[in-house]
Every structure is written in structure tokens, then in C-alpha cells.
Short mmCIF file of N, CA and C and ligand atoms in Angstrom, two decimals:
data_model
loop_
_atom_site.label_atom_id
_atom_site.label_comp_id
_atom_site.label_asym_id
_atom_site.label_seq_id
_atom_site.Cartn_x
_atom_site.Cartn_y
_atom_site.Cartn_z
N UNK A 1 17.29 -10.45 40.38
CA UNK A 1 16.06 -10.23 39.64
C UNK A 1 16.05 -11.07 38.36
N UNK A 2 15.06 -11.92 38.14
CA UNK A 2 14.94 -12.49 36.60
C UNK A 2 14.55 -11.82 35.90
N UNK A 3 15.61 -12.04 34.84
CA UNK A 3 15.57 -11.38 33.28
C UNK A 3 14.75 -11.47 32.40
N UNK A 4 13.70 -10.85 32.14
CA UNK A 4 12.81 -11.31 30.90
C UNK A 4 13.31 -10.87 29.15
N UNK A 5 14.06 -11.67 28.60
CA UNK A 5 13.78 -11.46 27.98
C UNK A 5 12.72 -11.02 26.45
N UNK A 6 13.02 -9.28 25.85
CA UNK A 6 12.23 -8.96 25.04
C UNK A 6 12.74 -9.34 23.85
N UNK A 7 12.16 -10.50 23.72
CA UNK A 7 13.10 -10.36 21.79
C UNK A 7 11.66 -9.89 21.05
N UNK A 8 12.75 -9.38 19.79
CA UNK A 8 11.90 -9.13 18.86
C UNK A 8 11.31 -10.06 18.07
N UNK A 9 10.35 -9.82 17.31
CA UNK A 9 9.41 -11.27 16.90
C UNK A 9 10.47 -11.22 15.18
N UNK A 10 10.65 -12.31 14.88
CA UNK A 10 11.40 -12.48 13.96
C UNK A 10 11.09 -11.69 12.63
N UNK A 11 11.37 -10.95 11.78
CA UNK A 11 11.20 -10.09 10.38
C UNK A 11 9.85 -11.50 10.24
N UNK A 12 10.26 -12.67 10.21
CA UNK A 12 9.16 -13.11 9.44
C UNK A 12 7.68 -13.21 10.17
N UNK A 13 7.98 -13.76 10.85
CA UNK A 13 6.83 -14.01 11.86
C UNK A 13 5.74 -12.53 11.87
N UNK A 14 6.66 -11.55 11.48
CA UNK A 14 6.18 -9.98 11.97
C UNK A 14 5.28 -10.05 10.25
N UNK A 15 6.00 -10.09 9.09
CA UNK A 15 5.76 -10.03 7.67
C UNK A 15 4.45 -10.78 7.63
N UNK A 16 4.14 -12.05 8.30
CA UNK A 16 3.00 -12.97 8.16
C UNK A 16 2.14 -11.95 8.51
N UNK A 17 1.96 -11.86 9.76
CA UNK A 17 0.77 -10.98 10.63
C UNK A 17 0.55 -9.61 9.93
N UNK A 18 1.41 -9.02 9.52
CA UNK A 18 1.03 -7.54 8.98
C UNK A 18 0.54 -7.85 7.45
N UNK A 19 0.98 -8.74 6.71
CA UNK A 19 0.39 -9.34 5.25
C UNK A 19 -0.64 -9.43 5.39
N UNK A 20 -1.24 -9.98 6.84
CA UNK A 20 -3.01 -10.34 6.76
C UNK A 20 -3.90 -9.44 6.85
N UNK A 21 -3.09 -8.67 8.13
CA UNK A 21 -3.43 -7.44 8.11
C UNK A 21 -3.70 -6.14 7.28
N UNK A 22 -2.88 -6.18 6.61
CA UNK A 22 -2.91 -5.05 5.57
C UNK A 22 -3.65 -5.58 4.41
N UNK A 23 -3.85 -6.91 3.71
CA UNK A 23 -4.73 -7.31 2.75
C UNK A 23 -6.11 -7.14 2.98
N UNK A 24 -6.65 -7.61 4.50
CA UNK A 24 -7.89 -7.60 4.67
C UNK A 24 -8.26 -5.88 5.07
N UNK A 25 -7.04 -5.19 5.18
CA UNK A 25 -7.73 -3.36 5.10
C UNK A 25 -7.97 -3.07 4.15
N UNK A 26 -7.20 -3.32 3.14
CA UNK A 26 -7.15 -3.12 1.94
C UNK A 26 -8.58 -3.26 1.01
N UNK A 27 -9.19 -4.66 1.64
CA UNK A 27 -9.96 -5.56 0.86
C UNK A 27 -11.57 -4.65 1.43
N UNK A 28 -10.89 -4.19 2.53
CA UNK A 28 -12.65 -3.73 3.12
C UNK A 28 -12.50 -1.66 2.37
N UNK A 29 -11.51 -1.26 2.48
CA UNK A 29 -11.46 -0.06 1.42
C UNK A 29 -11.66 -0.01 0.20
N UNK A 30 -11.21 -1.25 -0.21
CA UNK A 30 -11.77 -1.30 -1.72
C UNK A 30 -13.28 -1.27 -1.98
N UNK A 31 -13.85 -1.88 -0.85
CA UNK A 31 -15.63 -1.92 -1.03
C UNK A 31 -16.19 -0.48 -1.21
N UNK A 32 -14.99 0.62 -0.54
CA UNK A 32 -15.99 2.19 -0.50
C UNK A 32 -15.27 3.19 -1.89
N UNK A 33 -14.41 2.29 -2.47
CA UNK A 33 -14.24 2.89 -4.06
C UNK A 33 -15.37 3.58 -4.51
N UNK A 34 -15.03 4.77 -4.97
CA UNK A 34 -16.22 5.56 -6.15
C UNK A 34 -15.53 5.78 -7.54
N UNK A 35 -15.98 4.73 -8.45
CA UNK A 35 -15.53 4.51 -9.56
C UNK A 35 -16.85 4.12 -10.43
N UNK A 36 -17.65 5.40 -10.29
CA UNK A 36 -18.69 5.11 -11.81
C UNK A 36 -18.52 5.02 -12.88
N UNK A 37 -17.03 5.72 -13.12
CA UNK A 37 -16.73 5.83 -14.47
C UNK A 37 -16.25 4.87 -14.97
N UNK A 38 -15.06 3.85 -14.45
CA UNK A 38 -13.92 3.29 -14.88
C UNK A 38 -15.22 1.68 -14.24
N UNK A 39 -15.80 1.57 -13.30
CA UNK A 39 -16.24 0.37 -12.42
C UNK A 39 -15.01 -0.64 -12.04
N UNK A 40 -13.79 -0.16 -11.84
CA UNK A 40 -12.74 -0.93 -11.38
C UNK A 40 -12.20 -0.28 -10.05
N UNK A 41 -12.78 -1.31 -9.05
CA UNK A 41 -12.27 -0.60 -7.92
C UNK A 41 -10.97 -1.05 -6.93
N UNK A 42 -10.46 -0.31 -6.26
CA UNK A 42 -9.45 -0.81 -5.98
C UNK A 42 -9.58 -0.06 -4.39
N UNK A 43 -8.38 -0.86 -3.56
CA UNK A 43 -8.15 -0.46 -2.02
C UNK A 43 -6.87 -0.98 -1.81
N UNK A 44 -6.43 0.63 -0.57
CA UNK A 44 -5.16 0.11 -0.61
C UNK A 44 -4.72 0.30 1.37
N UNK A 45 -3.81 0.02 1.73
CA UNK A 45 -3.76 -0.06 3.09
C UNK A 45 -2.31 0.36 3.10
N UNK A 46 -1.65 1.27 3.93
CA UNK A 46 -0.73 1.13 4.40
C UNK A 46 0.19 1.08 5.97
N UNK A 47 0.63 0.74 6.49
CA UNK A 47 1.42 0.46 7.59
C UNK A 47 2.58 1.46 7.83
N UNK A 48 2.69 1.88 8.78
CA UNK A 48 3.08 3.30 8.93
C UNK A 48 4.58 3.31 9.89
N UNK A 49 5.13 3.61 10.15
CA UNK A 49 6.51 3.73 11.40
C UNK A 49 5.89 3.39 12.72
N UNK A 50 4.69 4.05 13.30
CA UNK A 50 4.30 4.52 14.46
C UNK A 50 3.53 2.80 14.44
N UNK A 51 3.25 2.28 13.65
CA UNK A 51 2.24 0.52 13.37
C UNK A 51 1.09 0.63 13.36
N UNK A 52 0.74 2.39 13.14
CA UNK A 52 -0.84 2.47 12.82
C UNK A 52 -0.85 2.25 11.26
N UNK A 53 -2.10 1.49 10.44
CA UNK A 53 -2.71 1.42 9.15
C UNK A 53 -3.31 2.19 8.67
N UNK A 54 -3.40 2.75 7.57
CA UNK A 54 -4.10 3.73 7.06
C UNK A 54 -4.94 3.65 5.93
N UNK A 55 -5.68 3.57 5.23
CA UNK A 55 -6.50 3.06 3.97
C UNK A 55 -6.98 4.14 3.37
N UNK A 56 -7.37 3.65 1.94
CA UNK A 56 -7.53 4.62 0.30
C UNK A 56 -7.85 3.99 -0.74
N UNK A 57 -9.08 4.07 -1.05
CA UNK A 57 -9.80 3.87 -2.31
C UNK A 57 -9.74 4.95 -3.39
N UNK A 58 -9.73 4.24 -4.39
CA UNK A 58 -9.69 5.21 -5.52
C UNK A 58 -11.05 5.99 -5.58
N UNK A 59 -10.78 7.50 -6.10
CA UNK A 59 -12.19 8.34 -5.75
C UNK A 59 -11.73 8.88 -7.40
N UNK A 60 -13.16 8.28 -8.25
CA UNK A 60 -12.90 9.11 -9.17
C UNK A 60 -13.58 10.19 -9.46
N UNK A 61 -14.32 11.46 -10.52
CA UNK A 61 -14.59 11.98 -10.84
C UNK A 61 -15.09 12.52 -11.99
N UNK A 62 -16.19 13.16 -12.38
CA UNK A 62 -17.14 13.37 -13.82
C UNK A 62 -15.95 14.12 -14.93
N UNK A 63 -15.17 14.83 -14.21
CA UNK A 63 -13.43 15.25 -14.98
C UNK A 63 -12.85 14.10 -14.65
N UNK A 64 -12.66 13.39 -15.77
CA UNK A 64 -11.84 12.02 -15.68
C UNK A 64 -10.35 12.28 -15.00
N UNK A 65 -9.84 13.50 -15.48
CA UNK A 65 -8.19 13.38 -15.19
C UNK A 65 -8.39 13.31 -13.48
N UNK A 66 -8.93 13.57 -12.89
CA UNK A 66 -8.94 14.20 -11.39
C UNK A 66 -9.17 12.71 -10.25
N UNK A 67 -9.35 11.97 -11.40
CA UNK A 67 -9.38 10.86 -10.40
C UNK A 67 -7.90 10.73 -9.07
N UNK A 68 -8.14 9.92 -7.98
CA UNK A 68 -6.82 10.34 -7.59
C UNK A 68 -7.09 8.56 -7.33
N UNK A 69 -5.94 7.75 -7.24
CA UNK A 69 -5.31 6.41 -7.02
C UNK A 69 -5.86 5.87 -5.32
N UNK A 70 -6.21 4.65 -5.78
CA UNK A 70 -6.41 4.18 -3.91
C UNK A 70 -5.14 4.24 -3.27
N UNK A 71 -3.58 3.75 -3.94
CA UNK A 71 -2.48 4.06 -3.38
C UNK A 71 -2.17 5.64 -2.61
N UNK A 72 -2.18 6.42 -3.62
CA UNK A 72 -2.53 8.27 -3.13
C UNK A 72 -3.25 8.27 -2.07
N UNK A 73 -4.66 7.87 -2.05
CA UNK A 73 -5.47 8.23 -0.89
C UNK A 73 -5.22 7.42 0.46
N UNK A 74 -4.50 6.60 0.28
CA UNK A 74 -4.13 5.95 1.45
C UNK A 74 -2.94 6.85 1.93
N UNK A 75 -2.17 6.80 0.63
CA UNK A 75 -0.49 7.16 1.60
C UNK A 75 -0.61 9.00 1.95
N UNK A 76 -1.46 9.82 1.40
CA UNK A 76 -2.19 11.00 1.80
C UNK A 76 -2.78 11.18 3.05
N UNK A 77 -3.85 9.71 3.20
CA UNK A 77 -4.60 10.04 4.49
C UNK A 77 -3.59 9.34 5.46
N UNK A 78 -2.51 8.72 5.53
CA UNK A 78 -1.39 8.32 6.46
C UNK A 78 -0.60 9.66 6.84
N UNK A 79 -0.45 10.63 5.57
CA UNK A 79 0.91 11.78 5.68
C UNK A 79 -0.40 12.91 6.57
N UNK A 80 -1.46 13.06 6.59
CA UNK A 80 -2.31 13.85 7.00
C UNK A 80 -2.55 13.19 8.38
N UNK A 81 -2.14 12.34 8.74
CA UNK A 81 -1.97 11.93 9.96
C UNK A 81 -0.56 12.41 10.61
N UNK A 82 -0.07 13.02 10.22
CA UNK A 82 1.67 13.17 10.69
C UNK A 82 2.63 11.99 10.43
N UNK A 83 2.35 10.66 9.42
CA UNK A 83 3.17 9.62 9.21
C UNK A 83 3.76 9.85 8.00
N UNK A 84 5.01 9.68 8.23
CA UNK A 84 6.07 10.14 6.89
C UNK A 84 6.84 8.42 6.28
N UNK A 85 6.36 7.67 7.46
CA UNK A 85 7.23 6.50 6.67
C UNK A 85 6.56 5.43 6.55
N UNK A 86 6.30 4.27 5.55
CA UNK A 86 5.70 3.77 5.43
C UNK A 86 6.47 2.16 5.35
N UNK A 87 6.17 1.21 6.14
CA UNK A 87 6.70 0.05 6.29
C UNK A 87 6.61 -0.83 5.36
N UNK A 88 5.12 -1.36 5.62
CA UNK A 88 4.54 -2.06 4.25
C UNK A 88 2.95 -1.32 3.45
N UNK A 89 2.89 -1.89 2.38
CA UNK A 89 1.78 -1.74 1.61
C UNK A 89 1.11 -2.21 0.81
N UNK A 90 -0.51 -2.89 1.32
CA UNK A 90 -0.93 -3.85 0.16
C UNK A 90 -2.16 -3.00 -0.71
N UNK A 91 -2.05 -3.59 -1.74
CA UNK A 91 -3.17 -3.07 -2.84
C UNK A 91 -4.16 -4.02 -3.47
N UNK A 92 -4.98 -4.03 -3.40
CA UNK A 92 -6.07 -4.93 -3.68
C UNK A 92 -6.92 -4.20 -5.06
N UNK A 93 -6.42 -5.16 -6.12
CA UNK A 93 -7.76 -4.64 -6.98
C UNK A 93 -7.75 -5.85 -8.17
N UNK A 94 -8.48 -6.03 -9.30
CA UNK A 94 -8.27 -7.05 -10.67
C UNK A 94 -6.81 -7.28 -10.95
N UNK A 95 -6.44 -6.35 -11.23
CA UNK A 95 -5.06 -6.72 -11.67
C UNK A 95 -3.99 -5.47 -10.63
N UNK A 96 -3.39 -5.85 -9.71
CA UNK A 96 -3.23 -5.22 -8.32
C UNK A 96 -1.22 -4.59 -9.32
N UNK A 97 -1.60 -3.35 -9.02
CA UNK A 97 0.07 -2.90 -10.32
C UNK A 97 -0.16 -1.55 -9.60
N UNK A 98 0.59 -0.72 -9.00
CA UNK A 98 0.48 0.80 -8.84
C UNK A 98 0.44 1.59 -10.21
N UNK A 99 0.59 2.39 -10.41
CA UNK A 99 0.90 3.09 -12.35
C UNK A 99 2.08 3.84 -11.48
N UNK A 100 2.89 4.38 -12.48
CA UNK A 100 3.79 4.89 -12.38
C UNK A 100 3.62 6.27 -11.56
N UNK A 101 2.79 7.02 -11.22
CA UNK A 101 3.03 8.34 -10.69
C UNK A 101 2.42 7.78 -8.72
N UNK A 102 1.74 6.62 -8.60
CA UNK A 102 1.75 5.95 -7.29
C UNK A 102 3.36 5.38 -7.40
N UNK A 103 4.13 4.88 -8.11
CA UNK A 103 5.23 4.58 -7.68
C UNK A 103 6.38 5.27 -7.20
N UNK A 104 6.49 6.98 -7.56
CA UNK A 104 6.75 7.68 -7.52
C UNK A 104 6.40 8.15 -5.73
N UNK A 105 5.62 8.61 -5.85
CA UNK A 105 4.98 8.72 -4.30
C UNK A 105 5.29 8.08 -3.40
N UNK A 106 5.01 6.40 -3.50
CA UNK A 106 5.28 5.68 -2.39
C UNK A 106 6.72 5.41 -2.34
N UNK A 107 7.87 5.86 -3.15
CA UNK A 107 9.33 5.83 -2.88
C UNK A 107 9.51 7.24 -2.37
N UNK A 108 8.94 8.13 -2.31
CA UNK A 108 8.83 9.22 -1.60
C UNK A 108 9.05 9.50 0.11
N UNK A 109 8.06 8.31 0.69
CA UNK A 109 7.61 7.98 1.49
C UNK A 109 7.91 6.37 2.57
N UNK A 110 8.68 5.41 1.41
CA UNK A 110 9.07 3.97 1.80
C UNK A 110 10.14 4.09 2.39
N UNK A 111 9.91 3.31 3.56
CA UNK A 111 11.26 2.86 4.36
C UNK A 111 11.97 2.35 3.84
N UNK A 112 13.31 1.76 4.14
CA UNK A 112 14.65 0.94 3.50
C UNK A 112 13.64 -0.14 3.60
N UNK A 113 13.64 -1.13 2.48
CA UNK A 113 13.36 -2.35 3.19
C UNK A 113 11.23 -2.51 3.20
N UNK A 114 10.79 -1.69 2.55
CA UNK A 114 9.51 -1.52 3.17
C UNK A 114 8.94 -2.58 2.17
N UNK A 115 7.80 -3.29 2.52
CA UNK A 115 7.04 -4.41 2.08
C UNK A 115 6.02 -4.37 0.99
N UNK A 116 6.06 -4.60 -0.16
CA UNK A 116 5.04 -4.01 -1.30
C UNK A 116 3.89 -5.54 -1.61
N UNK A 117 2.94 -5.66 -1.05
CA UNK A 117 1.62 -6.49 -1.41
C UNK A 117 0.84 -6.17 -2.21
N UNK A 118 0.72 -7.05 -3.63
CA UNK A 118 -0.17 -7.12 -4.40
C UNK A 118 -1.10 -7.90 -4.84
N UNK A 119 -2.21 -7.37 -4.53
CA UNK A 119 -3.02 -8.90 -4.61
C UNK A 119 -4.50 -8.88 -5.59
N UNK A 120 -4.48 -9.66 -6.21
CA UNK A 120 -5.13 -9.38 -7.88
C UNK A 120 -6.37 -10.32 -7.37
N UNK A 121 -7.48 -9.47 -7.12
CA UNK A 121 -8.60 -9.70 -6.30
C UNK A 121 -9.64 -8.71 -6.58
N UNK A 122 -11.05 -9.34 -6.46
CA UNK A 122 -11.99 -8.39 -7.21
C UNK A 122 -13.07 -8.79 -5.97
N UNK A 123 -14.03 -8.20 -5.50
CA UNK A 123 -15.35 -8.39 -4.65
C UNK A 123 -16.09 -9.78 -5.49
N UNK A 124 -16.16 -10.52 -4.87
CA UNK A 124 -17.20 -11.98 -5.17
C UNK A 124 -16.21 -12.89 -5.66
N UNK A 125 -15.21 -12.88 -6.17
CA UNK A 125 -14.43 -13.81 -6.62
C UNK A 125 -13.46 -14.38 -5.20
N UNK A 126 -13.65 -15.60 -6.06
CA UNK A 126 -13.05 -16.92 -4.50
C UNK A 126 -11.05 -16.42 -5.07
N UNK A 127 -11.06 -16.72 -6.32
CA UNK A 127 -9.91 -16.90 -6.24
C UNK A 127 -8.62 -15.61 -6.29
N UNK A 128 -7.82 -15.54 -5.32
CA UNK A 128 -6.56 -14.09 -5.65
C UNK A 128 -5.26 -14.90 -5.37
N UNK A 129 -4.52 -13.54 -6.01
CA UNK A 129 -3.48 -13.82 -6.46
C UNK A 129 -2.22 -12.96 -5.92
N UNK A 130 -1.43 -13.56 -5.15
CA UNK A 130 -0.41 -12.23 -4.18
C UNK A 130 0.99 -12.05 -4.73
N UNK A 131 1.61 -10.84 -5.16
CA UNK A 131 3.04 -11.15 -5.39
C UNK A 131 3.41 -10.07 -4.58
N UNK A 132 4.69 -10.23 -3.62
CA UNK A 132 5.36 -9.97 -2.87
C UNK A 132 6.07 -8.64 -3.35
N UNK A 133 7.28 -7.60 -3.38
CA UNK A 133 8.04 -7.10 -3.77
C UNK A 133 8.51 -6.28 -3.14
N UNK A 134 9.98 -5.59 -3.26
CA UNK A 134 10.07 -4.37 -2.11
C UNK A 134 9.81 -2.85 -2.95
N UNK A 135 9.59 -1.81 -2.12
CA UNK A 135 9.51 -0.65 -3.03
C UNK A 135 10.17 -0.06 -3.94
N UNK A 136 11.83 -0.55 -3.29
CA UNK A 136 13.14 -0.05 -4.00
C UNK A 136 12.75 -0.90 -5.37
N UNK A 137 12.35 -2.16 -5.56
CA UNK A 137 12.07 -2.46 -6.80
C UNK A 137 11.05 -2.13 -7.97
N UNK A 138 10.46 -0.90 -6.96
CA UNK A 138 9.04 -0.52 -8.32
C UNK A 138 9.58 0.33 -9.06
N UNK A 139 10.53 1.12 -9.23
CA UNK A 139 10.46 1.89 -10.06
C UNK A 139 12.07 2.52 -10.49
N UNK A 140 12.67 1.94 -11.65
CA UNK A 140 13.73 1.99 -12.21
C UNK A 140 14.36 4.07 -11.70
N UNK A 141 15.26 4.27 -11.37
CA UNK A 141 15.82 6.01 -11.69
C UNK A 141 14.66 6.71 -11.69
N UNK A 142 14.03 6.55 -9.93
CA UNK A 142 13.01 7.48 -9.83
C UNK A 142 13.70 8.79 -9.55
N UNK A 143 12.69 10.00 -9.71
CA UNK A 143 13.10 11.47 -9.96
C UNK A 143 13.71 11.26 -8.57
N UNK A 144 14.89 12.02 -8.12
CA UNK A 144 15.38 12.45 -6.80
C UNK A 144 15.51 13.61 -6.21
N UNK A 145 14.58 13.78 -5.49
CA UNK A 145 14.93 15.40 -5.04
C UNK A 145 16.38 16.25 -4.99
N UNK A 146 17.24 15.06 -4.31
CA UNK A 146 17.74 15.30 -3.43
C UNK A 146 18.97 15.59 -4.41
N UNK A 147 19.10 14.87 -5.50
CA UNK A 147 19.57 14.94 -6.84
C UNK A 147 19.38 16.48 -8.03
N UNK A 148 18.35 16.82 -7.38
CA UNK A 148 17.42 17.74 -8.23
C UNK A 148 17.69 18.85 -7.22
N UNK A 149 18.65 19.03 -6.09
CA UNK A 149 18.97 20.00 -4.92
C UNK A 149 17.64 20.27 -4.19
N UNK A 150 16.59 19.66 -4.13
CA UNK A 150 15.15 20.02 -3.51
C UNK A 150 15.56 19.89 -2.24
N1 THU B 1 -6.28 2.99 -10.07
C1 THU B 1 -5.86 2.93 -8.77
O1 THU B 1 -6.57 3.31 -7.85
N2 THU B 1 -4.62 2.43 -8.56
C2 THU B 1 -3.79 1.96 -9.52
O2 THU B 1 -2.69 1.54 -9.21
C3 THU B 1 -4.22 1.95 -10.92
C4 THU B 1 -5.51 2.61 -11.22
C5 THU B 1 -7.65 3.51 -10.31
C6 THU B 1 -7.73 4.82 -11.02
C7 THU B 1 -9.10 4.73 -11.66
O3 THU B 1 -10.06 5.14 -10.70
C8 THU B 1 -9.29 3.25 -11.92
O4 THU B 1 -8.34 2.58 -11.12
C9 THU B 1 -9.12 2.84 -13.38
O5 THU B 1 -7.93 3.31 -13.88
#
């Protein structure tokens, strides 16, 4: 019987295709942002264990504090799907930065190794801007549960 080999598609080859992927989810969630207050909208996409995507715009609110993060509403409407791990994740907004309590979360949730896309991009503008990073690098002695006996 001939052997077919299945190889796997190389880390990179795989990183290209899901980069495009996850920017342009990102880019079409950002359009359904509700941000009357702040008018800075943002969208975020994430990529899941199972290789389904999931997306989250920031939703804010007339109680300013209650706003919740397009990062949150993405990696929320992924965990409300039954997905606990998250591969990669791009964020699309002006100046594309999680804040610290999305960084928190998505190390909650990030695989070893998982893919962090940022891309500093606004609706009508030609020109953006992408920086790469992994999750383990967002956020210096994050809280640890596991540390904390949780
Ligand atoms: N925002 C996000 O959605 N993600 C971030 O990483 C930073 C800030 C939202 C919250 C608020 O709706 C608006 O951007 C301005 O702070």
C-alpha cells in the first residue's frame, strides 16, 4: 500500500494563514464596536484549540466603569463556547495594546507558545501597523492561582 504522507504544515506556514485570518476577524468586529462614549473602537479575534475563531468588540456603557474590552468579549464569547485554550490572538484598534486586566485574562486562558497580534489600525485609514509577541510576554508576575492555592 502507498504511504501518504501527513505532515504537518510547518509552525510558519500555519502562523502566515492564521495572522490573516485572525486580523481580518478582528478588523470586521471592530466595525460592530459600541463606543459612544470613548469613539475608539476596537476588535478582537481569537483562535481557539478546537481552530474555531471567535470575535469581541468593545461594548461600552452610559456607567463608564462597565465598559467591558473587545479582548474580554472575544475571549468570553470563545469560553461560552466550551473553548478554554486559546492559540493565537489579534487586536485591531488606533493604538492596538491590551490594558492590563485583558492581560491578565488572556494568560488565564493562553496556550504555551500562543500568538499575540497587534495591529494599530483604525476604519478608513490605508496605513497599519503589526507587532508580533507571545502571551507569556504581556505581562511581568501575573497573579497565579495556582500560587494563590485556587
Ligand atoms: N479598550 C479595549 O477594548 N481594549 C483595550 O485593550 C483597551 C481599551 C476599549 C475600552 C473602551 O471602550 C475604549 O477602548 C476606550 O478605552
Amino acid at each position: 500500500m502507498k504511504r501518504v504522507a501527513h505532515k504537518k504544515p510547518a509552525r510558519k506556514t500555519w502562523l502566515v494563514a492564521v495572522r490573516k485570518k485572525l486580523v481580518a476577524a478582528a478588523k470586521t468586529a471592530q466595525k460592530n464596536a459600541y463606543c459612544p462614549y470613548s469613539r475608539y473602537p476596537v476588535g478582537a479575534a481569537v483562535l481557539m484549540e478546537s481552530g474555531r475563531t471567535y470575535t469581541g468588540c468593545n461594548v461600552e456603557n452610559a456607567s463608564f466603569g462597565l465598559a467591558c474590552c473587545a479582548e474580554r468579549t472575544a475571549i468570553f464569547n470563545a469560553v461560552s463556547h466550551g473553548e478554554k485554550k486559546i492559540r493565537a490572538l489579534a487586536l485591531v484598534a488606533k493604538s492596538a495594546k491590551p490594558c492590563g486586566a485583558c492581560r491578565q485574562v488572556i494568560i488565564e486562558f493562553a496556550c504555551k507558545d500562543a500568538e499575540m497580534i497587534f495591529v494599530d489600525w483604525q476604519p478608513l485609514e490605508k496605513k497599519e501597523k503589526i507587532t508580533y509577541t507571545k502571551a507569556a510576554r504581556l505581562l511581568p508576575k501575573p497573579f497565579n492561582p495556582s500560587e494563590a492555592g485556587l
